[in-house]
mmCIF file of C-alpha atoms and ligand atoms in Angstrom:
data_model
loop_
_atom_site.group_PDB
_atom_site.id
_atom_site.type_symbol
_atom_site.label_atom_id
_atom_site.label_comp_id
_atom_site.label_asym_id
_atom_site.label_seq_id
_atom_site.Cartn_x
_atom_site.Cartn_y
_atom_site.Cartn_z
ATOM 1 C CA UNK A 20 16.737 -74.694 43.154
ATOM 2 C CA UNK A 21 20.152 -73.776 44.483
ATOM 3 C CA UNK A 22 19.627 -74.087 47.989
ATOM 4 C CA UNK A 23 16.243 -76.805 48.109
ATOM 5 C CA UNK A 24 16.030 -79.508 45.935
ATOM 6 C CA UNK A 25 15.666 -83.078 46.403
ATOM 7 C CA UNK A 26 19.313 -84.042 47.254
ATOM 8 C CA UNK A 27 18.634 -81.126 50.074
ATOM 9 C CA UNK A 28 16.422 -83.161 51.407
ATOM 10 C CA UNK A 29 17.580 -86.064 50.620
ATOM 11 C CA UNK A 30 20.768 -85.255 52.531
ATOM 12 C CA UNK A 31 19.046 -83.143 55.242
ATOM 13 C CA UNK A 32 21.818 -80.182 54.143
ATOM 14 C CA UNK A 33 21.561 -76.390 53.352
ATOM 15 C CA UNK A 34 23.276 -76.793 49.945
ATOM 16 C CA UNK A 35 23.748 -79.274 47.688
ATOM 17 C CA UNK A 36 27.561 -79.548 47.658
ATOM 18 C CA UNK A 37 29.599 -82.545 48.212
ATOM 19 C CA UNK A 38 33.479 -82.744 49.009
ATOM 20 C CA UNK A 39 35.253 -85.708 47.288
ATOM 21 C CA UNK A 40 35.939 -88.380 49.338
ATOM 22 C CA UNK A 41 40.026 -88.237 48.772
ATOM 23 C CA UNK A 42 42.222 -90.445 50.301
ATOM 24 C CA UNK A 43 44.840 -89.183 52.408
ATOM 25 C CA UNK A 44 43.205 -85.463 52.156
ATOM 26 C CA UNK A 45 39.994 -85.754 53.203
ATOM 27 C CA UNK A 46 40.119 -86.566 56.523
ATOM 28 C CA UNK A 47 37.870 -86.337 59.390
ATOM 29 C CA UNK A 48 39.278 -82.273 59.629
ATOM 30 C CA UNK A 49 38.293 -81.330 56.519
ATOM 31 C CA UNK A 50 35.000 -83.278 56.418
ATOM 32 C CA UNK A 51 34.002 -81.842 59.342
ATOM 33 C CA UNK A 52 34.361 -78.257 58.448
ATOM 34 C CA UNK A 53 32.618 -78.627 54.919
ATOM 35 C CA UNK A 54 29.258 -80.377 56.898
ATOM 36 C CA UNK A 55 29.529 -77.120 59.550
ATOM 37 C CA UNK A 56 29.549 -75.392 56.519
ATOM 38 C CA UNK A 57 26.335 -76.509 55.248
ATOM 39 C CA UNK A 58 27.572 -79.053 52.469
ATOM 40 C CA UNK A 59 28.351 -82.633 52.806
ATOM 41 C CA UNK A 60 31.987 -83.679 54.558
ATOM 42 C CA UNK A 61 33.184 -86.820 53.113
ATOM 43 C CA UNK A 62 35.770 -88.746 54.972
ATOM 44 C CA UNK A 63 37.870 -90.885 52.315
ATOM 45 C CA UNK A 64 38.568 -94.320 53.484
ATOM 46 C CA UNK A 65 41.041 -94.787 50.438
ATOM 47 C CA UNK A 66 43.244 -97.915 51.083
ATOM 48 C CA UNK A 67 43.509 -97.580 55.099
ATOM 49 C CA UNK A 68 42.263 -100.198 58.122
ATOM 50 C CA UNK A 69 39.189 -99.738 59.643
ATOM 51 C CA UNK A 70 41.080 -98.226 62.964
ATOM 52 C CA UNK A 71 42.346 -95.284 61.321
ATOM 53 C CA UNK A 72 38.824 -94.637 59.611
ATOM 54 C CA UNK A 73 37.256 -94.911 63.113
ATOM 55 C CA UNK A 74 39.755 -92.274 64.490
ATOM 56 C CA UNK A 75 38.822 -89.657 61.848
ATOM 57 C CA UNK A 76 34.809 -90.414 61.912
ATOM 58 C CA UNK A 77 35.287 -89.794 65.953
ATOM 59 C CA UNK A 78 36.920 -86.641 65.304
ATOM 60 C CA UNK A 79 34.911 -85.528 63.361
ATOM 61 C CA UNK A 80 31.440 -86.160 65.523
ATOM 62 C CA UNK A 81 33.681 -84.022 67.959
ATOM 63 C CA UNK A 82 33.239 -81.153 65.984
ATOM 64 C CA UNK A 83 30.276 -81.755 64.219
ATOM 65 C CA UNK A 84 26.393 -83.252 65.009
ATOM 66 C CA UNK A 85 25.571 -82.053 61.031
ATOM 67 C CA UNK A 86 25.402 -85.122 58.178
ATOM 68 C CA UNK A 87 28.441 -86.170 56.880
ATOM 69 C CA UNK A 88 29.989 -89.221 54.402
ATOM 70 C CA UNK A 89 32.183 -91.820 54.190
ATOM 71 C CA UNK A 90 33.881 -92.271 50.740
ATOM 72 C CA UNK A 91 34.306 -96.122 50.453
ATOM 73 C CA UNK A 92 37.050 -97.241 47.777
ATOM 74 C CA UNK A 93 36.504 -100.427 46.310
ATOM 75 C CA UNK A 94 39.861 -101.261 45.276
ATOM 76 C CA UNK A 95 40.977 -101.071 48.857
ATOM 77 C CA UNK A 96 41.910 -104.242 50.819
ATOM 78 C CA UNK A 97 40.399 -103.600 53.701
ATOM 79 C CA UNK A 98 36.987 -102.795 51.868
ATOM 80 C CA UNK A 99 34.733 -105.279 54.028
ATOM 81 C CA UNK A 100 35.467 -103.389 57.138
ATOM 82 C CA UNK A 101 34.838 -100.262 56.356
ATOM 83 C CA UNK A 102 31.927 -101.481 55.677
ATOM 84 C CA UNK A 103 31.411 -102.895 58.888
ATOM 85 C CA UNK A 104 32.935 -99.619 60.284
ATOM 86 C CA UNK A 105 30.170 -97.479 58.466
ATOM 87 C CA UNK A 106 27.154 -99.530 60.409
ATOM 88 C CA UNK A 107 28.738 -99.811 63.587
ATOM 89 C CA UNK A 108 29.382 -95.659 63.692
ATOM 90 C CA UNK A 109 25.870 -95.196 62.243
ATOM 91 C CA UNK A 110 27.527 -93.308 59.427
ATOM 92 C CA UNK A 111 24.416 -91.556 57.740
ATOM 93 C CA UNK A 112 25.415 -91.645 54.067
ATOM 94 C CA UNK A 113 28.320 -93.872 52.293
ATOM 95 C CA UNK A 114 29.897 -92.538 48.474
ATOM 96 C CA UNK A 115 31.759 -95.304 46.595
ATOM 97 C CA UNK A 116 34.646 -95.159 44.130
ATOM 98 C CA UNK A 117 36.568 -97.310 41.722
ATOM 99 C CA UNK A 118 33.925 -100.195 41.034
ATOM 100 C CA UNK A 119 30.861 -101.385 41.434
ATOM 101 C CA UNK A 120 29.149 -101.699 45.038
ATOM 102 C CA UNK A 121 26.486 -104.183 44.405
ATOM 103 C CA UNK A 122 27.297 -106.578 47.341
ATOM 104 C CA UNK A 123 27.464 -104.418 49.349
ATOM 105 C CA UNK A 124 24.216 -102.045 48.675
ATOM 106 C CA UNK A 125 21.228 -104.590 50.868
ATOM 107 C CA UNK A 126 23.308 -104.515 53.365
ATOM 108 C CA UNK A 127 23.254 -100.409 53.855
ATOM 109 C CA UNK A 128 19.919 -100.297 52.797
ATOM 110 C CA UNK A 129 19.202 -102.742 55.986
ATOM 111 C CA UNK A 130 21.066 -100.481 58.223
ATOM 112 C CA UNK A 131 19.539 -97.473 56.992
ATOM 113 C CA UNK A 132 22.375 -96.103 55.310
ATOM 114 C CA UNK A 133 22.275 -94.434 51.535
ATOM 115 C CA UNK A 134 24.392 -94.866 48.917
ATOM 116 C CA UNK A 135 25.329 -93.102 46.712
ATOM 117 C CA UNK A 136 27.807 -93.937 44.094
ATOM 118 C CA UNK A 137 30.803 -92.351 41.876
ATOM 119 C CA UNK A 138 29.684 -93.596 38.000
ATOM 120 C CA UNK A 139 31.824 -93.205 35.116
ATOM 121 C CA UNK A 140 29.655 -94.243 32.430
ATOM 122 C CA UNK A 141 25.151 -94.252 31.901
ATOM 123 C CA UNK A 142 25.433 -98.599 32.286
ATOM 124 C CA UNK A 143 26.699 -98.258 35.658
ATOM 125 C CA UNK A 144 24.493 -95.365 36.349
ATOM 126 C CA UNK A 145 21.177 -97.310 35.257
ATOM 127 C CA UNK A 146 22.518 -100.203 37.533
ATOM 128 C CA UNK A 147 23.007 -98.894 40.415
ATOM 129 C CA UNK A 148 19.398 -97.196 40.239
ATOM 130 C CA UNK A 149 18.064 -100.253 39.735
ATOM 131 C CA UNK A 150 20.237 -102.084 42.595
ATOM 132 C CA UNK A 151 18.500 -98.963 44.841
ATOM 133 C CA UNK A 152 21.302 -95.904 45.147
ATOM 134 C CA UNK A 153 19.658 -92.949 46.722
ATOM 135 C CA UNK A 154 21.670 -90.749 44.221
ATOM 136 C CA UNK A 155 24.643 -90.657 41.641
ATOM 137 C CA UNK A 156 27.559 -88.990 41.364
ATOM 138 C CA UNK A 157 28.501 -88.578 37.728
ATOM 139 C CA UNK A 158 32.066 -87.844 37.405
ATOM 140 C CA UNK A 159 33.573 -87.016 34.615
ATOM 141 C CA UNK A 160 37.166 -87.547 33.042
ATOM 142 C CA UNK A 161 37.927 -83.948 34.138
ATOM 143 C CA UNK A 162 38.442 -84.728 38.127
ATOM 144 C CA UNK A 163 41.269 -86.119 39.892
ATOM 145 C CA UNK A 164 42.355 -89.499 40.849
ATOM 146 C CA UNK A 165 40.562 -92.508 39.377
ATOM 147 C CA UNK A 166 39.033 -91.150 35.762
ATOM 148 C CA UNK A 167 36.958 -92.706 33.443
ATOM 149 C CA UNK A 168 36.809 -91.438 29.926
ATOM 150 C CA UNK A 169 33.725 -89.294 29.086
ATOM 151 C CA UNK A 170 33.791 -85.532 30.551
ATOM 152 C CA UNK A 171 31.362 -83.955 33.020
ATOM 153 C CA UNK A 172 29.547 -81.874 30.282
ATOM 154 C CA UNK A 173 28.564 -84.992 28.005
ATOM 155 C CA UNK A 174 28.153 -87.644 30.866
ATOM 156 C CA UNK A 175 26.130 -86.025 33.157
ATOM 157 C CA UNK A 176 22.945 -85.118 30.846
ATOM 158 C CA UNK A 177 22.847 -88.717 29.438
ATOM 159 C CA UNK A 178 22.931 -90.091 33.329
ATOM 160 C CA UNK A 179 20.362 -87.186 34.019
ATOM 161 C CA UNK A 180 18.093 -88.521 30.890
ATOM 162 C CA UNK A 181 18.704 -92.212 31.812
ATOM 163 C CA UNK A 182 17.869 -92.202 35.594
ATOM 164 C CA UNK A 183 14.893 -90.880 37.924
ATOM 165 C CA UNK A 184 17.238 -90.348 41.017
ATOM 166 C CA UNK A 185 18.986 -87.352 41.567
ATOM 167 C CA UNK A 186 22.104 -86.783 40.042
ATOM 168 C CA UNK A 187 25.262 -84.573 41.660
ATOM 169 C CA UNK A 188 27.942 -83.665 38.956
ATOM 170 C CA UNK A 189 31.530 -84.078 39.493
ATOM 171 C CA UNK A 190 34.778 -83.704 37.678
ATOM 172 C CA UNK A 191 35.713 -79.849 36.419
ATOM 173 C CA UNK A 192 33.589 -77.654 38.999
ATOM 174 C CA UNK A 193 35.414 -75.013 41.007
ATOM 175 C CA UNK A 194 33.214 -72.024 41.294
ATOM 176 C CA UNK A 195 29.508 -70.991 40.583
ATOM 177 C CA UNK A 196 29.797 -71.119 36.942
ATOM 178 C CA UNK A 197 30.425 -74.614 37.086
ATOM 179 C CA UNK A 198 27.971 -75.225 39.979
ATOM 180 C CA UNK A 199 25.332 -73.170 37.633
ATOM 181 C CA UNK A 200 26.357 -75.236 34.145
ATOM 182 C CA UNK A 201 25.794 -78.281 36.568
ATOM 183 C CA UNK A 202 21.877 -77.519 37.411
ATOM 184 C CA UNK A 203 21.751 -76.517 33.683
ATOM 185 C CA UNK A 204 22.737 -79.928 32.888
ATOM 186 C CA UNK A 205 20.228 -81.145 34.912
ATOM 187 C CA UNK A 206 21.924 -81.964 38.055
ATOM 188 C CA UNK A 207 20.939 -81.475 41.661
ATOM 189 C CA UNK A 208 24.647 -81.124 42.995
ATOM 190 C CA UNK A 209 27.992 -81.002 42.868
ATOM 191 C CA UNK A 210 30.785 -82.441 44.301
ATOM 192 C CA UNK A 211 33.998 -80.726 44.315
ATOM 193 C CA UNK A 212 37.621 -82.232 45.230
ATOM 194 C CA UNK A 213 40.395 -80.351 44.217
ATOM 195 C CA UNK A 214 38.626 -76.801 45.574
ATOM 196 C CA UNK A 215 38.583 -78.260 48.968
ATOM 197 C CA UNK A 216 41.807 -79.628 48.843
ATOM 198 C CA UNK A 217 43.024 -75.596 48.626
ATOM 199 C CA UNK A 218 41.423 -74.859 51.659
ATOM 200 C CA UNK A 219 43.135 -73.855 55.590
ATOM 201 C CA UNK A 220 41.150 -76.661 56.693
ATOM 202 C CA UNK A 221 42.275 -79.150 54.737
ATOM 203 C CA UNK A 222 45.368 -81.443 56.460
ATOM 204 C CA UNK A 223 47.173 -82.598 53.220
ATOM 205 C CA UNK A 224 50.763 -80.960 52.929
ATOM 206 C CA UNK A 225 51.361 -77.220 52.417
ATOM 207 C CA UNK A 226 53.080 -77.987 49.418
ATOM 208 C CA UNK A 227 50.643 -79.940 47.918
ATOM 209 C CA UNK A 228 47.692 -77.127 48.085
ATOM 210 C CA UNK A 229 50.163 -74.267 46.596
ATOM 211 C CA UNK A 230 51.826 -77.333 43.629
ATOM 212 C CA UNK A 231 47.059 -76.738 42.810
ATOM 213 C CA UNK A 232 47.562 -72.711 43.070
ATOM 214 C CA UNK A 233 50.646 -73.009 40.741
ATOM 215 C CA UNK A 234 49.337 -75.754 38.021
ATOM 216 C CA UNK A 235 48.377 -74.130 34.478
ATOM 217 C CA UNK A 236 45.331 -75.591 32.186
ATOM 218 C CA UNK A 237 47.603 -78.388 30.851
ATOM 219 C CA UNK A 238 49.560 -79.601 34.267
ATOM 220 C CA UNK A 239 46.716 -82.240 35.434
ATOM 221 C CA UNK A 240 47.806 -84.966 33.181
ATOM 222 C CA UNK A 241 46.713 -89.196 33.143
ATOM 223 C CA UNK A 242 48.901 -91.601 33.372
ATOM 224 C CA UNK A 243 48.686 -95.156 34.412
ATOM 225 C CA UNK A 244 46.525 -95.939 31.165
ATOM 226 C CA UNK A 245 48.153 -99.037 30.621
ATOM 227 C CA UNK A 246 47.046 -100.510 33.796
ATOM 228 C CA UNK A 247 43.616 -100.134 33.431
ATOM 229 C CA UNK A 248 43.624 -97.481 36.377
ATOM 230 C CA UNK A 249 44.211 -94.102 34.729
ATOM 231 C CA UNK A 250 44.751 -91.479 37.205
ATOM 232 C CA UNK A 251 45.164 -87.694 36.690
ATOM 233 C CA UNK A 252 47.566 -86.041 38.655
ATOM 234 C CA UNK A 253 49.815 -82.637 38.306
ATOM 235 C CA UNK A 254 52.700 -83.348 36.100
ATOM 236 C CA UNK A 255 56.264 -83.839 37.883
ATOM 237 C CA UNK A 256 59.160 -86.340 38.273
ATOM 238 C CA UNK A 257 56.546 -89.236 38.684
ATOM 239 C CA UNK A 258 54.325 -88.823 36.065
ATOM 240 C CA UNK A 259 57.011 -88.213 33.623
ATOM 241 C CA UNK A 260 59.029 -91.795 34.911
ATOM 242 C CA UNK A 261 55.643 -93.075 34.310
ATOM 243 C CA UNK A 262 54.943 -91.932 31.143
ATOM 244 C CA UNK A 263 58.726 -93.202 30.140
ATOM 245 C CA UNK A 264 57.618 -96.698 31.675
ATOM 246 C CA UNK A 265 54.383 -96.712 29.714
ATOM 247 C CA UNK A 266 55.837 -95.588 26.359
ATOM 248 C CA UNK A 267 59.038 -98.227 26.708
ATOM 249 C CA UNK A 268 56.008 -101.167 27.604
ATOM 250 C CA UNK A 269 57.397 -101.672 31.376
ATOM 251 C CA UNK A 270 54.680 -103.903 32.546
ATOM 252 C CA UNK A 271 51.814 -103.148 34.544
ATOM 253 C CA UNK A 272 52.944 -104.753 37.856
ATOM 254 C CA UNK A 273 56.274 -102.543 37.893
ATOM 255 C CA UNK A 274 54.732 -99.360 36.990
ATOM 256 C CA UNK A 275 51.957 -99.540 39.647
ATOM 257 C CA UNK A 276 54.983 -100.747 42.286
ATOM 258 C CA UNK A 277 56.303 -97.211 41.313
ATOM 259 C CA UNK A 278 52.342 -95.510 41.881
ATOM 260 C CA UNK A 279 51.377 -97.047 45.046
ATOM 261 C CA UNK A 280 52.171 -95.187 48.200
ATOM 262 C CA UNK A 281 53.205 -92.089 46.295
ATOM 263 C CA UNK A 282 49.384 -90.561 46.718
ATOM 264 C CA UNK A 283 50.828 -90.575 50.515
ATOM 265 C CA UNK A 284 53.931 -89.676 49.994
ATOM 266 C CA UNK A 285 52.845 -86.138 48.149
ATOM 267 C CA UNK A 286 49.898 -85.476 50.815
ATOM 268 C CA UNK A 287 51.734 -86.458 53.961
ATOM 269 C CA UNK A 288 55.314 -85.788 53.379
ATOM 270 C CA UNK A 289 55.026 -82.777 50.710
ATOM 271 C CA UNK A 290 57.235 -84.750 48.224
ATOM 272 C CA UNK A 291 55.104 -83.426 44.855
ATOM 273 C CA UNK A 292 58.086 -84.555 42.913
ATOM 274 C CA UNK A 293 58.264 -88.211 43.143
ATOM 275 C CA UNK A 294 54.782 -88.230 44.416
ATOM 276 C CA UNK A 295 51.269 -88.455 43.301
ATOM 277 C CA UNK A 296 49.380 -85.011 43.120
ATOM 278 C CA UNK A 297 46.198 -86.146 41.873
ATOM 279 C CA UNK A 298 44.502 -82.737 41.305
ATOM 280 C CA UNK A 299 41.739 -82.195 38.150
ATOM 281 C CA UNK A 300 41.506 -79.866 35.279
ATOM 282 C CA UNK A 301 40.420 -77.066 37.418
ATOM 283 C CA UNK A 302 43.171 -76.882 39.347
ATOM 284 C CA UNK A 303 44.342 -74.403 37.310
ATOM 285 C CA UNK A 304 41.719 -71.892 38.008
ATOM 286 C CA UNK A 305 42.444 -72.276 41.589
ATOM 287 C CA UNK A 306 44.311 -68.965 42.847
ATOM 288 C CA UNK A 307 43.999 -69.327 46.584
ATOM 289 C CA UNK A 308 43.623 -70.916 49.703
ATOM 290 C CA UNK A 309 40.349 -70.102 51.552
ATOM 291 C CA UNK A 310 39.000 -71.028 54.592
ATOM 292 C CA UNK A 311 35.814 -74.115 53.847
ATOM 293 C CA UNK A 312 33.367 -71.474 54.764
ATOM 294 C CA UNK A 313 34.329 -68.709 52.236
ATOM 295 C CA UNK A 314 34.316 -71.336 49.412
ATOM 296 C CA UNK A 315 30.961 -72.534 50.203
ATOM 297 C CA UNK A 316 29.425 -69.212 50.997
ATOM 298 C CA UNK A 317 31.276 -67.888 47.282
ATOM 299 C CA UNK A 318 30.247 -70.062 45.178
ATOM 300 C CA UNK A 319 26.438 -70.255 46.210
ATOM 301 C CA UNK A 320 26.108 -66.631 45.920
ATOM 302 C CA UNK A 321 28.130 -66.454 42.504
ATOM 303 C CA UNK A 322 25.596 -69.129 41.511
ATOM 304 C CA UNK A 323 22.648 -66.923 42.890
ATOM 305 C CA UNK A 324 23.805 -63.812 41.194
ATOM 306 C CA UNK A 325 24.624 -65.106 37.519
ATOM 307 C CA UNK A 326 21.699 -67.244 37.410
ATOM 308 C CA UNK A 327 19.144 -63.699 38.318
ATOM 309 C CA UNK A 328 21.607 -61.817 34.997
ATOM 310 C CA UNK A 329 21.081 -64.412 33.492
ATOM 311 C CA UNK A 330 17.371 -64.585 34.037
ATOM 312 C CA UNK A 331 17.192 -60.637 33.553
ATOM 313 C CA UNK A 332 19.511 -60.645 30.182
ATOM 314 C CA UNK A 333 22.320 -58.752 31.722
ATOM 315 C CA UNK A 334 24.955 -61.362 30.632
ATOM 316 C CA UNK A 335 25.420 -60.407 26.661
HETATM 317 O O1 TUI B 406 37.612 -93.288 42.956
HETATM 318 C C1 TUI B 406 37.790 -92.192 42.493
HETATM 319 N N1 TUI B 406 38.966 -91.549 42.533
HETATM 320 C C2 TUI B 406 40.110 -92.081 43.082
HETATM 321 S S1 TUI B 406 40.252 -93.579 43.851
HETATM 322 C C3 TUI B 406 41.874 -93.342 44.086
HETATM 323 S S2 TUI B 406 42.892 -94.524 44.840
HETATM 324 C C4 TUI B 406 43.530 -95.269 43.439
HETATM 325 N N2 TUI B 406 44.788 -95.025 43.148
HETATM 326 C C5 TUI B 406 45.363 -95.612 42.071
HETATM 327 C C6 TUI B 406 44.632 -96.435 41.239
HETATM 328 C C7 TUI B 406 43.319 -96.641 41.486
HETATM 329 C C8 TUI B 406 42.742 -96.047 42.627
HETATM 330 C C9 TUI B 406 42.239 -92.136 43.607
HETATM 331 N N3 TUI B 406 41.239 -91.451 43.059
HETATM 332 N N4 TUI B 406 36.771 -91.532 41.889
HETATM 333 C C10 TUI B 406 35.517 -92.146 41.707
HETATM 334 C C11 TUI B 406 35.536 -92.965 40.484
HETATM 335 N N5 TUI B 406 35.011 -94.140 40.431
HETATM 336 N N6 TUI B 406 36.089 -92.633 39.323
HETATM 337 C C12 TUI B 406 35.875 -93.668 38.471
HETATM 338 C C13 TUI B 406 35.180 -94.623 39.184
HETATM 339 C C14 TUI B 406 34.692 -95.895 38.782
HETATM 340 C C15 TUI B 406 35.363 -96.682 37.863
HETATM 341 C C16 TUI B 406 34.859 -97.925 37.507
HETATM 342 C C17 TUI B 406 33.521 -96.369 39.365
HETATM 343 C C18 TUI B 406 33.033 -97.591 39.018
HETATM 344 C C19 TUI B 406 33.694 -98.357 38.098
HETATM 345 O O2 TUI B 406 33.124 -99.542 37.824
HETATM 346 C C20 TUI B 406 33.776 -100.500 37.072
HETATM 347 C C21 TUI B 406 32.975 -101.748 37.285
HETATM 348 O O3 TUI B 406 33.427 -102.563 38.076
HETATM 349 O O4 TUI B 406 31.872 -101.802 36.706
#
């Protein structure tokens, strides 16, 4: 169940774990070393031009001939060609964030691509089944980034009731308790961001990964409510000007003048005081930076081992 299930196969991996698709952070790099590793590397288009996706999809296939992802983030501007992008480089499998990739499903369907996208709520989950995703990933409010409301533990059993397609759990997993409590909840996989994001292989600034080693239970805080794009992110100079802007009314238009770029300017230039260190909850159990390898190989075996106590009553 752990290491052969139908998102296995579906995905042609060893294990059924996914790396967010982050923009900025998960580069071609990081992707790369998370496929070798036997889950599935997601590079994460975010808001950049086709070239620079190109550049880390090549260097990737450098390093790797195993499956990999391309996160595709619908708010972006330069959405249509990545999509483009995606068929041209034969990218196996595309992930989706921040809204709704209808238009664009026939056409990777066509071109032999699955789909698989990010859902926030069981509507959008029963839609894209019936538009033809491959497979879900339920996220809940607990993750990083772009949140929607309901947490991992309610969501993902209603999407799990409400859908026949296999369903990988997201938001609040860092180790193989939560991987476990995932396949209890009737997942098939997870996908973990903020665990990768500690890794050595991971290219975002030093400072960022040890501002996730440092952050206690109540540092990953929302803001940008107001604008109808909440984002969690680990509390500092920005998200307390933003929560200042959002209690005073500021309008939307000034306070996401003061949000965009600064997702870049904590993951590139190490500023995580006036930028954005979008981190989840679990950040906070998060003690040290390991090596892609080690964090896959951990948490299937801590998986493996508490499910057989489990299954032999040793856990009291
Ligand atoms: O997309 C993410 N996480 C992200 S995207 C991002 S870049 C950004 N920065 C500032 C504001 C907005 C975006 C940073 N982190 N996760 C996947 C995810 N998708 N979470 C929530 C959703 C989602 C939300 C609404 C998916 C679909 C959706 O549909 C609404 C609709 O159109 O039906």
């Amino acid at each position: 169940m752990i290491r052969d299930n139908r998102l296995t196969d579906l995905l042609q991996i060893p294990y059924p774990i996914l790396q967010g698709g982050m923009a900025w952070i998960a580069t071609g790099e990081l992707a790369a070393a998370v496929s070798n590793a036997g889950g599935l590397g997601i590079i994460g288009a975010g808001s950049a031009p086709a070239d620079i996706i190109r550049n880390e999809i090549r260097k990737l296939k450098e390093v790797t001939d195993q499956p990999f992802a391309v996160n595709i983030m619908l708010l972006s501007p330069f959405v249509d060609e990545i999509v483009d992008l995606v068929i041209e480089e034969k990218v196996p499998v595309v992930t989706t964030g921040a809204g709704n990739p209808g238009k664009y499903i026939d056409r990777f369907k066509e071109n032999g691509i699955k789909v698989i996208p990010v859902v926030p709520t069981v509507a959008l989950a029963r839609r894209m089944e019936r538009i033809g995703a491959d497979a879900l990933i339920v996220e809940g409010t607990e993750a990083g980034g772009h949140i929607g409301d309901i947490t991992t533990m309610a969501l993902v059993p209603q999407v799990v009731d409400a859908v026949k397609i296999p369903v990988i759990a997201a938001g609040g997993i860092a180790d193989g308790r939560g991987f476990l409590a995932a396949l209890a909840l009737g997942a098939e996989g997870i996908q973990m961001g903020t665990r990768f994001v500690a890794s050595r292989e991971c290219t975002a600034h030093v400072a960022y990964k040890e501002a996730i080693i440092k952050a206690g239970d109540r540092d990953a805080v929302v803001t940008g409510r107001s604008t109808g794009h909440p984002v969690r992110n680990l509390k500092n100079t920005l998200t307390r000007t933003l929560d200042e802007m959002e209690k005073k009314g500021v309008n939307k238009e000034e306070i996401e003048k003061l949000a965009a770029g600064s997702l870049r300017k904590a993951a590139i230039d190490g500023d995580i005081e006036n930028g954005s260190v979008m981190a989840g909850q679990i950040a906070a159990l998060i003690k040290e930076i390991k090596p892609v390898g080690e964090i896959i190989e951990e948490i299937v075996r801590e998986a493996e081992e508490l499910l057989q106590k489990l299954q032999e009553g040793l856990v009291r």
